[in-house]
């Protein structure tokens, strides 16, 4: 499927737009000799693949009951034209969102539609909530934006189908991922380092039409049959995580969060991230208690101060237990609220939950804890940083107005 008017994309050379941290040119997240990437903060502690396997096989990660999942699943109805006056975001499961900007620009984040997030179709975490749509149901996709190369965020079968249905789609990924895309047959691929961005201009390939008196022009055409260009700025920003597709390529490619600005609206996509590295504590002990002062990742405050504020943040809230093991790379809702505040998002939707069993918390726990975390910071429990149903579209008009579709 495609939009009523076809567009061709022009992408500017990579550039640094806006302010950047003073230490950004030092590229401290790059390993020496171009051998990969790292988290350059004291808030990070390394978690190995083999350590994860040991925890799993020794029973260190509980197996939550997926039958307790009560997330409603809706069938979204996407406009077949680019006529949208507001910023709209639809949750497609886990970290996948479809976002419609008022300019007409359409972006799809971390799409995975397969039954399992795994290198093989018969092993690995199995989806316990269905995708609310299939790729075929999405009429317009201009950009697919990937946070990193873990299987629950980067799916070859899904991306292949997107390319077949939307041959002009542009793919964006953090530094080092282009080689994988090209080897898999993708050529409209742009890779960026942290704090780099690209300007994207979509220009119509159709000739201007002439309107008959008394008749409106259909589809994407504007006044007098002129089809306007659509512009967006896409930027790669830091987050605290790690990458790998196998046990032997850990950290070979970069991970990142993303900003997209188009049509006067600005969005921050958190991807997959931790906030602090917390040691093993008694279950009853609060790691945010006054007796604890663990370092937190400073990148989010820099993002908010230098690139914010954002009209909407898409922020991970799940996959966080056991806390001592997962905290460096997965935020719990208390971390998520701090990230929300640091990045200066006006509104936010929670993601990275409700789709795969990846960790030990109960499947419906993340949104419950999110409300407590908002109250902990003196913020409204609803209407500011929410979760939504699978397939639900939230429409963001003015700063104080949020509509449910």
PDB file of N, CA, C and O in Angstrom, residues 209-218 221 224-225:
ATOM      1  N   UNK A 209      -1.953  19.063 -10.049  1.00  0.00           N
ATOM      2  CA  UNK A 209      -3.228  18.889 -10.741  1.00  0.00           C
ATOM      3  C   UNK A 209      -3.950  20.229 -10.836  1.00  0.00           C
ATOM      4  O   UNK A 209      -3.637  21.181 -10.128  1.00  0.00           O
ATOM      5  N   UNK A 210      -4.927  20.302 -11.718  1.00  0.00           N
ATOM      6  CA  UNK A 210      -5.739  21.495 -11.873  1.00  0.00           C
ATOM      7  C   UNK A 210      -7.126  21.194 -11.347  1.00  0.00           C
ATOM      8  O   UNK A 210      -7.794  20.269 -11.824  1.00  0.00           O
ATOM      9  N   UNK A 211      -7.567  21.950 -10.370  1.00  0.00           N
ATOM     10  CA  UNK A 211      -8.873  21.698  -9.766  1.00  0.00           C
ATOM     11  C   UNK A 211      -9.978  22.286 -10.615  1.00  0.00           C
ATOM     12  O   UNK A 211      -9.851  23.389 -11.132  1.00  0.00           O
ATOM     13  N   UNK A 212     -11.057  21.533 -10.715  1.00  0.00           N
ATOM     14  CA  UNK A 212     -12.242  22.058 -11.393  1.00  0.00           C
ATOM     15  C   UNK A 212     -12.997  22.983 -10.436  1.00  0.00           C
ATOM     16  O   UNK A 212     -12.984  22.790  -9.228  1.00  0.00           O
ATOM     17  N   UNK A 213     -13.642  23.967 -11.004  1.00  0.00           N
ATOM     18  CA  UNK A 213     -14.402  24.904 -10.184  1.00  0.00           C
ATOM     19  C   UNK A 213     -15.468  24.152  -9.407  1.00  0.00           C
ATOM     20  O   UNK A 213     -16.213  23.347  -9.961  1.00  0.00           O
ATOM     21  N   UNK A 214     -15.511  24.414  -8.111  1.00  0.00           N
ATOM     22  CA  UNK A 214     -16.531  23.770  -7.289  1.00  0.00           C
ATOM     23  C   UNK A 214     -16.143  22.402  -6.779  1.00  0.00           C
ATOM     24  O   UNK A 214     -16.949  21.741  -6.130  1.00  0.00           O
ATOM     25  N   UNK A 215     -14.925  21.922  -7.064  1.00  0.00           N
ATOM     26  CA  UNK A 215     -14.493  20.597  -6.618  1.00  0.00           C
ATOM     27  C   UNK A 215     -13.200  20.720  -5.835  1.00  0.00           C
ATOM     28  O   UNK A 215     -12.302  21.469  -6.202  1.00  0.00           O
ATOM     29  N   UNK A 216     -13.103  19.970  -4.743  1.00  0.00           N
ATOM     30  CA  UNK A 216     -11.870  19.918  -3.962  1.00  0.00           C
ATOM     31  C   UNK A 216     -10.933  18.892  -4.552  1.00  0.00           C
ATOM     32  O   UNK A 216     -11.361  17.925  -5.174  1.00  0.00           O
ATOM     33  N   UNK A 217      -9.654  19.098  -4.350  1.00  0.00           N
ATOM     34  CA  UNK A 217      -8.665  18.132  -4.781  1.00  0.00           C
ATOM     35  C   UNK A 217      -8.562  17.020  -3.754  1.00  0.00           C
ATOM     36  O   UNK A 217      -8.606  17.257  -2.560  1.00  0.00           O
ATOM     37  N   UNK A 218      -8.417  15.795  -4.213  1.00  0.00           N
ATOM     38  CA  UNK A 218      -8.379  14.634  -3.308  1.00  0.00           C
ATOM     39  C   UNK A 218      -6.959  14.327  -2.876  1.00  0.00           C
ATOM     40  O   UNK A 218      -5.989  14.856  -3.399  1.00  0.00           O
ATOM     41  N   UNK A 221      -3.136  16.556  -2.092  1.00  0.00           N
ATOM     42  CA  UNK A 221      -2.903  17.801  -2.805  1.00  0.00           C
ATOM     43  C   UNK A 221      -3.494  18.981  -2.063  1.00  0.00           C
ATOM     44  O   UNK A 221      -4.543  18.906  -1.442  1.00  0.00           O
ATOM     45  N   UNK A 224      -4.832  24.738  -5.276  1.00  0.00           N
ATOM     46  CA  UNK A 224      -4.444  24.839  -6.684  1.00  0.00           C
ATOM     47  C   UNK A 224      -3.689  23.605  -7.173  1.00  0.00           C
ATOM     48  O   UNK A 224      -2.911  23.674  -8.129  1.00  0.00           O
ATOM     49  N   UNK A 225      -3.896  22.468  -6.523  1.00  0.00           N
ATOM     50  CA  UNK A 225      -3.279  21.238  -6.991  1.00  0.00           C
ATOM     51  C   UNK A 225      -1.807  21.124  -6.685  1.00  0.00           C
ATOM     52  O   UNK A 225      -1.144  20.211  -7.171  1.00  0.00           O
TER      53      UNK A 225
END
